[in-house]
C-alpha cells in the first residue's frame, strides 16, 4: 500500500488499495513481533481475521477490513489466540503451554498452510470522492504546573478527520520543544478522547523526538481527537522554572492528507516544591496467597487481588484496572468475571486475555487509607484441566489520579515482593527497593479440576 508522510502542508491523491491477500503473498520469511512493520504483517492480520476465534476483535486498526502494516498489541493478542487454538501444531512442538504473541517458525508454518487455502477477497471499489485525511487544531490544554512524578499531563491536542473512506494512520511523530530539556520527561504517550486508542509510553531520542508506531483507523466521515500526554520525572530539582512543550511534527498515513504541521501545544511550568500523591500496594487478604485447585462449576472463585494504600499527600481516585489472564483457560471457560473493590462488584470487559474494569465515577481512596481490589469469577465445565492466573502486567494498568492536582500518580510495591513466583509483586532484586518487574503482580495459578463424586453406602 502506498503511504504518505505528512510533515507540513500537503495535498496528494491516490486510491486506497484493497485489504486482500493473494496466494503469492503467503510468505512469512522472518519472525514477527510487537512493533514489526511490513506487508507480511498485513497478510498475517488477514489470516487472523478469517477466523472468528482468532480475529482482531476490537474495531480499528488491524480489524477485518482495516488490516495494516503495523504489528500492534491487538495483533499480538490475536496471535496468542491463534497459537492456542492450533496448540498441537505450534505450541506443543516448541515445548510451550501458552501463546507468546510472536510469530516464529511453527506459527509461520501454520499460517502458510492456512493462507494457501484462503480465497481472495473481492477488491474494494473506489468512492466518487478520493479518500482524504484533514488535520486541524482543536483548543489546546490549559497551562498548569509540571510537578515531579506526575503523569497524564496533557500537552498537545490534534483532530484527524477522514473523508469518504476509512483512513489508517501508521505513526505519529512528536518533538520536545519550549525552554526545557528532555530529562524533564519520564516518557510521553498518545490517547484519543473516546478511550479507543492508546500508544505505548516512550522516551525522547537524541533528536528530541518520539515516533509512535501504534497504528489506528479513523473511520470514514468521522473525526478522531488525540492528545499527547507527558509523564514528569520524579526529581525535577535541576529543572525548576523550565517550561516544556510538545509539538506534533509528522503523521504517516495511508491516504492523502490536508493540514498544517508542526502543531505546537501548551507549555507547563516545572515546579519541584509541590509534592503530589502516590500509592503503595501489597497482596490483598482476598488473594489466594498460593497456587490452588478448584473444580468446574465453582462460583465466585477469588483469583487474584491487591490492597492499594494512598500516601499522605492527597486523596486519590481509582479509575480502572486491567488484569492479564496468563493461564491456559480461555475467556469461554470463565463466566461472571468481576473486579471487587471493598465488597462492591464491577463488571470486567474482556478482550482476549485482557480483563478491564472501568469505574465510571472513580473510587476514592482517602490519603492514608486503603482499598482491597480483587478479581473473581465462575469456572465453566469447558475449563477442566486448564489453569487461571490473573496478573497485573504493569503498575500503570492500575489507573490512579490525585484529587488535589488532577495528575496521574504512581504506585509501587510495599511488601510481598520476590524476583519470581506467584501471589507476589515481582521486582528486579526481590525487595521493595528493586525496580518493577514483569508482571508487576504475579497472581496465583488456579488449576481447574474436572470434579469428583461422593459415594454413599449403607
Coordinates of C-alpha atoms in Angstrom, one line a residue:
X1 CA 0.0 0.0 0.0
X2 CA 1.3 3.5 -0.8
X3 CA 1.9 5.5 2.3
X4 CA 2.2 9.2 2.8
X5 CA 4.2 11.2 5.3
X6 CA 2.6 14.5 6.4
X7 CA 5.2 16.9 7.8
X8 CA 3.9 20.3 6.8
X9 CA 1.2 21.3 4.3
X10 CA 0.5 18.8 1.5
X11 CA -2.3 17.5 -0.8
X12 CA -1.9 14.3 -2.7
X13 CA -4.4 11.9 -4.4
X14 CA -4.3 8.1 -4.7
X15 CA -7.0 5.4 -4.3
X16 CA -6.8 3.1 -1.3
X17 CA -5.6 -0.4 -2.2
X18 CA -7.9 -3.3 -1.2
X19 CA -7.3 -5.1 2.0
X20 CA -6.9 -8.5 0.4
X21 CA -4.3 -11.3 0.2
X22 CA -3.3 -13.5 -2.7
X23 CA -1.6 -16.8 -2.6
X24 CA 1.6 -15.3 -3.8
X25 CA 1.6 -13.1 -0.7
X26 CA 1.5 -16.0 1.7
X27 CA 5.2 -15.6 2.6
X28 CA 6.5 -15.2 6.1
X29 CA 10.3 -15.4 5.8
X30 CA 11.1 -13.6 9.0
X31 CA 9.9 -13.6 12.6
X32 CA 7.3 -11.0 13.5
X33 CA 6.6 -9.5 16.9
X34 CA 5.2 -6.3 18.6
X35 CA 6.5 -3.3 16.6
X36 CA 7.2 -5.2 13.3
X37 CA 6.1 -3.4 10.1
X38 CA 5.6 -4.6 6.5
X39 CA 3.2 -6.3 4.1
X40 CA 3.8 -9.6 5.8
X41 CA 2.1 -8.1 8.9
X42 CA -0.9 -7.2 6.7
X43 CA -1.0 -10.7 5.4
X44 CA -0.8 -12.0 9.0
X45 CA -3.8 -9.8 10.0
X46 CA -5.9 -11.0 7.0
X47 CA -5.3 -14.7 8.0
X48 CA -6.1 -14.0 11.7
X49 CA -9.3 -12.1 10.7
X50 CA -10.5 -15.0 8.5
X51 CA -11.4 -16.9 11.7
X52 CA -13.9 -15.6 14.3
X53 CA -11.9 -17.2 17.1
X54 CA -8.6 -15.5 16.2
X55 CA -9.6 -12.3 14.5
X56 CA -8.5 -8.9 15.9
X57 CA -11.8 -8.3 17.7
X58 CA -11.8 -4.6 18.6
X59 CA -12.8 -2.2 15.8
X60 CA -9.9 -0.1 14.5
X61 CA -6.5 -0.7 13.1
X62 CA -6.0 -4.4 12.1
X63 CA -9.6 -5.4 12.4
X64 CA -11.5 -7.0 9.5
X65 CA -11.3 -4.6 6.5
X66 CA -8.8 -2.4 8.2
X67 CA -5.7 -4.6 8.1
X68 CA -2.4 -2.7 8.1
X69 CA 1.3 -3.0 8.1
X70 CA 2.0 -2.4 11.8
X71 CA 2.1 -5.2 14.4
X72 CA 0.4 -3.7 17.5
X73 CA -0.9 -5.0 20.8
X74 CA -4.3 -6.1 19.2
X75 CA -2.4 -8.2 16.7
X76 CA -0.2 -9.7 19.4
X77 CA -3.4 -10.7 21.4
X78 CA -4.9 -12.2 18.2
X79 CA -1.7 -14.2 17.6
X80 CA -1.9 -15.6 21.1
X81 CA -5.4 -16.8 20.4
X82 CA -4.2 -18.3 17.1
X83 CA -1.3 -20.1 18.7
X84 CA -3.5 -21.5 21.5
X85 CA -6.2 -22.6 19.0
X86 CA -3.6 -24.5 17.0
X87 CA -1.6 -25.5 20.0
X88 CA -0.9 -29.1 18.7
X89 CA 0.8 -27.6 15.6
X90 CA 2.5 -24.6 17.2
X91 CA 3.0 -24.8 21.0
X92 CA 3.5 -28.5 21.6
X93 CA 6.4 -28.8 19.1
X94 CA 8.0 -25.8 20.7
X95 CA 7.6 -27.1 24.2
X96 CA 5.2 -24.3 25.2
X97 CA 1.9 -24.4 27.0
X98 CA 0.5 -21.0 26.1
X99 CA 0.8 -18.5 23.3
X100 CA 3.7 -16.0 23.1
X101 CA 2.2 -13.5 20.7
X102 CA 5.4 -13.6 18.5
X103 CA 5.3 -15.2 15.0
X104 CA 8.2 -17.7 14.8
X105 CA 8.9 -20.9 12.8
X106 CA 6.0 -23.1 13.9
X107 CA 3.5 -20.3 13.8
X108 CA 4.7 -19.3 10.3
X109 CA 4.3 -22.8 9.1
X110 CA 0.7 -22.9 10.3
X111 CA -0.1 -19.5 8.8
X112 CA 1.3 -20.6 5.4
X113 CA -0.8 -23.8 5.5
X114 CA -4.0 -21.8 6.2
X115 CA -3.2 -18.9 3.9
X116 CA -2.8 -21.0 0.8
X117 CA -6.3 -22.4 1.3
X118 CA -8.0 -19.0 1.5
X119 CA -10.0 -17.5 -1.4
X120 CA -9.0 -14.0 -2.4
X121 CA -11.5 -11.4 -1.3
X122 CA -13.0 -9.1 -3.9
X123 CA -11.3 -5.8 -4.4
X124 CA -12.8 -2.7 -3.0
X125 CA -14.4 -0.1 -5.3
X126 CA -13.3 3.5 -5.1
X127 CA -15.6 6.2 -3.9
X128 CA -16.8 9.0 -6.0
X129 CA -14.6 11.3 -3.9
X130 CA -10.9 10.4 -3.2
X131 CA -10.1 9.3 0.3
X132 CA -8.5 12.1 2.5
X133 CA -7.3 13.0 5.9
X134 CA -7.7 16.5 7.3
X135 CA -5.5 17.7 10.2
X136 CA -6.7 20.5 12.4
X137 CA -6.0 22.0 15.8
X138 CA -8.8 22.0 18.4
X139 CA -8.5 24.0 21.6
X140 CA -5.3 23.1 23.4
X141 CA -5.0 22.1 27.1
X142 CA -4.8 24.8 29.8
X143 CA -1.4 25.7 31.1
X144 CA -0.6 24.4 34.5
X145 CA 2.3 23.2 36.7
X146 CA 4.5 20.2 35.8
X147 CA 5.1 18.5 39.1
X148 CA 7.6 15.8 40.0
X149 CA 6.2 12.3 39.5
X150 CA 3.0 13.5 37.6
X151 CA 1.8 11.5 34.6
X152 CA -1.1 12.1 32.3
X153 CA -0.2 15.8 31.9
X154 CA -1.8 16.9 28.6
X155 CA 0.4 18.9 26.2
X156 CA -0.9 18.9 22.7
X157 CA -4.3 18.0 21.1
X158 CA -4.9 17.3 17.4
X159 CA -8.0 16.4 15.4
X160 CA -7.9 14.0 12.4
X161 CA -10.9 13.9 10.1
X162 CA -11.4 11.1 7.5
X163 CA -13.1 11.7 4.2
X164 CA -15.4 9.2 2.4
X165 CA -13.2 6.2 3.2
X166 CA -11.6 4.8 6.4
X167 CA -8.0 6.1 6.9
X168 CA -5.2 4.2 8.5
X169 CA -2.7 6.2 10.5
X170 CA 0.6 4.3 10.7
X171 CA 2.5 6.5 13.1
X172 CA 2.7 9.9 14.7
X173 CA 6.0 11.7 15.5
X174 CA 6.3 14.3 18.3
X175 CA 9.2 16.6 19.3
X176 CA 10.0 18.1 22.7
X177 CA 10.0 21.9 22.4
X178 CA 10.0 25.0 24.7
X179 CA 12.5 26.1 27.3
X180 CA 13.3 22.7 28.8
X181 CA 15.4 19.6 28.4
X182 CA 14.3 16.1 27.5
X183 CA 15.2 14.9 31.1
X184 CA 12.1 16.6 32.4
X185 CA 10.1 13.8 30.9
X186 CA 9.9 10.2 32.2
X187 CA 8.0 9.5 29.0
X188 CA 5.2 10.5 26.7
X189 CA 2.2 8.8 25.1
X190 CA -0.9 9.5 23.0
X191 CA -4.6 8.7 23.7
X192 CA -7.8 9.5 21.9
X193 CA -10.8 11.2 23.7
X194 CA -13.0 8.1 23.1
X195 CA -10.8 5.8 25.0
X196 CA -10.3 3.5 22.0
X197 CA -6.6 4.2 21.3
X198 CA -3.6 4.4 23.5
X199 CA 0.1 4.3 22.3
X200 CA 3.0 2.8 24.2
X201 CA 4.8 5.3 26.5
X202 CA 8.3 6.1 25.2
X203 CA 11.3 8.3 25.9
X204 CA 12.5 11.1 23.7
X205 CA 15.5 10.1 21.5
X206 CA 18.7 12.0 20.8
X207 CA 16.9 14.2 18.3
X208 CA 14.3 15.1 21.0
X209 CA 11.7 13.1 19.1
X210 CA 9.4 10.1 19.6
X211 CA 7.6 8.1 16.8
X212 CA 4.6 6.2 18.0
X213 CA 4.0 3.3 15.6
X214 CA 0.8 2.0 17.2
X215 CA -1.4 2.1 14.1
X216 CA -5.1 3.0 14.3
X217 CA -8.0 3.7 11.9
X218 CA -10.1 6.9 11.5
X219 CA -13.5 5.7 10.3
X220 CA -14.9 7.4 7.2
X221 CA -16.6 10.8 7.7
X222 CA -15.6 11.0 11.4
X223 CA -13.1 12.9 13.5
X224 CA -10.7 11.4 16.0
X225 CA -9.3 13.7 18.5
X226 CA -6.0 12.7 20.1
X227 CA -3.9 14.2 23.0
X228 CA -0.2 13.9 23.6
X229 CA 0.4 13.3 27.4
X230 CA 3.7 13.7 29.2
X231 CA 5.0 12.0 32.4
X232 CA 7.3 14.1 34.6
X233 CA 10.4 12.6 36.2
X234 CA 10.4 12.0 40.0
X235 CA 13.2 14.5 40.6
X236 CA 12.8 17.9 38.9
X237 CA 15.1 19.9 41.3
X238 CA 17.5 20.7 38.4
X239 CA 14.7 21.9 36.1
X240 CA 12.8 24.3 38.3
X241 CA 11.1 27.1 36.2
X242 CA 11.6 25.3 32.8
X243 CA 8.6 25.3 30.5
X244 CA 8.5 22.1 28.4
X245 CA 6.2 21.9 25.3
X246 CA 5.5 19.2 22.8
X247 CA 4.8 19.7 19.1
X248 CA 3.5 17.2 16.6
X249 CA 5.8 17.1 13.6
X250 CA 4.8 14.2 11.5
X251 CA 1.8 11.9 10.6
X252 CA 2.4 8.9 8.4
X253 CA -1.0 7.9 6.9
X254 CA -2.4 5.6 4.2
X255 CA -4.2 8.3 2.2
X256 CA -3.8 11.9 1.0
X257 CA -4.0 14.4 3.8
X258 CA -4.6 18.2 4.2
X259 CA -3.3 20.1 7.2
X260 CA -0.5 22.1 8.7
X261 CA 2.3 20.8 10.8
X262 CA 4.2 21.2 13.1
X263 CA 1.4 21.7 15.7
X264 CA 2.6 23.2 19.0
X265 CA 0.6 22.6 22.2
X266 CA 0.7 24.1 25.6
X267 CA 3.7 24.8 27.9
X268 CA 3.7 23.8 31.6
X269 CA 6.0 25.2 34.3
X270 CA 8.2 22.8 36.2
X271 CA 7.7 23.0 39.9
X272 CA 9.7 20.9 42.4
X273 CA 8.3 22.3 45.7
X274 CA 4.8 20.8 45.5
X275 CA 4.6 17.1 46.3
X276 CA 1.8 15.1 44.7
X277 CA 0.2 11.9 45.9
X278 CA 1.0 8.3 45.2
X279 CA 0.1 4.8 46.3
X280 CA 1.6 1.6 47.6
X281 CA 0.4 -1.9 47.1
X282 CA 0.6 -5.2 49.0
X283 CA -1.2 -8.5 48.5
X284 CA -4.9 -8.4 49.3
X285 CA -6.3 -10.6 52.1
X286 CA -8.7 -11.8 49.4
X287 CA -5.9 -13.1 47.2
X288 CA -5.4 -16.9 47.4
X289 CA -1.9 -16.4 48.6
X290 CA -0.7 -19.5 46.9
X291 CA -1.5 -21.8 43.9
X292 CA -4.7 -23.7 44.4
X293 CA -7.0 -26.3 42.8
X294 CA -10.7 -25.6 42.2
X295 CA -13.5 -27.6 40.5
X296 CA -15.6 -26.9 37.4
X297 CA -18.9 -25.1 38.3
X298 CA -17.3 -23.5 41.3
X299 CA -18.6 -19.9 41.6
X300 CA -17.2 -16.6 42.8
X301 CA -13.7 -18.0 42.9
X302 CA -11.2 -15.4 44.0
X303 CA -8.3 -15.4 41.5
X304 CA -6.0 -12.5 42.5
X305 CA -6.0 -9.3 44.5
X306 CA -4.0 -6.4 45.8
X307 CA -4.5 -3.8 48.5
X308 CA -3.9 -0.2 47.5
X309 CA -3.0 2.5 50.1
X310 CA -2.9 6.2 49.3
X311 CA 0.1 8.1 50.7
X312 CA -0.3 11.2 53.0
X313 CA -0.1 13.8 50.2
X314 CA -3.6 13.7 48.6
X315 CA -6.7 11.6 48.2
X316 CA -6.5 9.5 45.0
X317 CA -9.1 8.1 42.6
X318 CA -9.0 4.6 41.2
X319 CA -10.3 4.9 37.6
X320 CA -9.7 1.5 36.1
X321 CA -7.7 -1.7 36.4
X322 CA -6.6 -4.2 33.7
X323 CA -5.9 -7.9 34.6
X324 CA -3.8 -10.2 32.4
X325 CA -5.2 -13.7 32.3
X326 CA -2.0 -15.6 31.8
X327 CA -3.3 -19.1 32.4
X328 CA -4.2 -21.7 29.8
X329 CA -8.0 -21.2 30.2
X330 CA -9.8 -19.1 27.6
X331 CA -12.4 -16.4 28.2
X332 CA -15.0 -19.0 27.2
X333 CA -14.0 -21.1 30.2
X334 CA -15.0 -18.3 32.7
X335 CA -18.2 -16.5 33.5
X336 CA -19.4 -13.6 35.6
X337 CA -15.8 -12.2 36.0
X338 CA -15.9 -9.1 38.1
X339 CA -13.5 -6.8 39.9
X340 CA -14.5 -6.4 43.6
X341 CA -13.5 -3.2 45.5
X342 CA -14.3 -3.3 49.2
X343 CA -17.2 -5.8 48.6
X344 CA -18.7 -3.9 45.6
X345 CA -18.5 -5.8 42.3
X346 CA -17.9 -4.2 38.9
X347 CA -18.0 -6.0 35.6
X348 CA -14.9 -6.7 33.6
X349 CA -14.7 -6.1 29.8
X350 CA -12.9 -8.9 28.0
X351 CA -10.5 -8.6 25.1
X352 CA -8.8 -11.9 24.6
X353 CA -6.7 -12.5 27.7
X354 CA -7.2 -8.9 29.0
X355 CA -9.9 -8.1 31.5
X356 CA -10.5 -4.4 32.2
X357 CA -12.8 -2.9 34.7
X358 CA -13.5 0.8 34.4
X359 CA -15.1 2.6 37.4
X360 CA -17.4 5.3 35.7
X361 CA -17.3 7.7 38.6
X362 CA -14.0 6.6 40.0
X363 CA -13.4 5.1 43.5
X364 CA -11.9 7.5 46.1
X365 CA -9.1 6.2 48.3
X366 CA -8.5 8.8 51.1
X367 CA -5.0 9.7 51.9
X368 CA -3.6 7.2 54.4
X369 CA -6.4 4.8 53.8
X370 CA -6.6 1.6 51.7
X371 CA -8.9 -0.3 49.3
X372 CA -8.9 -4.0 48.6
X373 CA -9.2 -4.9 44.9
X374 CA -9.6 -8.4 43.7
X375 CA -10.9 -10.3 40.7
X376 CA -13.3 -13.3 40.9
X377 CA -15.5 -15.4 38.6
X378 CA -17.1 -18.7 37.9
X379 CA -15.4 -21.8 36.4
X380 CA -17.2 -23.5 33.5
X381 CA -17.0 -27.2 32.5
X382 CA -15.1 -26.4 29.4
X383 CA -12.1 -25.2 31.5
X384 CA -11.4 -28.6 33.0
X385 CA -7.7 -29.4 33.3
X386 CA -6.8 -25.8 32.5
X387 CA -5.4 -23.0 34.6
X388 CA -6.5 -19.5 35.5
X389 CA -3.9 -16.9 36.5
X390 CA -4.7 -13.2 36.7
X391 CA -1.6 -11.0 36.8
X392 CA -1.3 -7.2 36.7
X393 CA 1.1 -6.7 33.8
X394 CA 2.5 -3.3 34.9
X395 CA 1.7 -0.8 37.7
X396 CA 0.3 1.6 35.0
X397 CA -2.5 -0.9 34.4
X398 CA -3.9 0.3 37.7
X399 CA -5.1 3.8 36.7
X400 CA -4.8 6.2 39.7
X401 CA -5.2 10.0 39.8
X402 CA -4.6 12.5 42.6
X403 CA -7.7 14.6 43.5
X404 CA -5.9 17.8 44.6
X405 CA -3.8 18.4 41.4
X406 CA -5.6 16.0 39.0
X407 CA -2.4 14.3 37.8
X408 CA -1.9 10.6 37.4
X409 CA 0.1 9.2 40.3
X410 CA 2.5 6.2 40.6
X411 CA 2.1 3.0 42.6
X412 CA 4.9 0.7 43.9
X413 CA 5.1 -2.5 45.8
X414 CA 5.5 -2.1 49.6
X415 CA 5.5 -5.7 50.5
X416 CA 5.0 -9.3 49.3
X417 CA 7.9 -8.9 46.8
X418 CA 10.0 -11.5 45.1
X419 CA 12.0 -11.9 42.0
X420 CA 9.9 -14.9 40.9
X421 CA 6.8 -16.8 41.9
X422 CA 3.1 -16.4 42.3
X423 CA 1.0 -14.3 44.6
X424 CA 3.9 -11.8 44.8
X425 CA 5.0 -8.5 43.4
X426 CA 7.9 -9.0 41.0
X427 CA 11.0 -6.7 41.4
X428 CA 14.5 -6.9 40.0
X429 CA 16.1 -8.0 43.3
X430 CA 13.0 -9.4 45.1
X431 CA 12.9 -6.5 47.5
X432 CA 10.7 -3.4 47.8
X433 CA 13.8 -1.3 46.7
X434 CA 14.1 -3.2 43.4
X435 CA 12.9 -2.0 40.1
X436 CA 9.4 -3.0 39.0
X437 CA 9.4 -6.4 37.2
X438 CA 7.1 -8.1 34.7
X439 CA 4.4 -8.8 35.6
X440 CA 4.0 -6.1 38.3
X441 CA 1.9 -8.5 40.3
X442 CA 2.1 -12.2 39.6
X443 CA -1.2 -13.8 40.7
X444 CA -1.9 -17.3 42.0
X445 CA -2.3 -20.2 39.5
X446 CA -5.7 -21.8 39.9
X447 CA -5.9 -25.4 38.5
X448 CA -9.4 -26.3 37.3
X449 CA -10.3 -29.9 38.2
X450 CA -13.0 -31.8 36.4
X451 CA -14.9 -32.7 39.5
X452 CA -15.4 -35.7 41.8
X453 CA -18.2 -37.6 43.5
X454 CA -19.2 -38.8 46.9
X455 CA -20.1 -42.4 47.4
X456 CA -22.9 -43.1 49.8
X457 CA -23.3 -46.6 51.0
X458 CA -25.3 -48.4 53.7

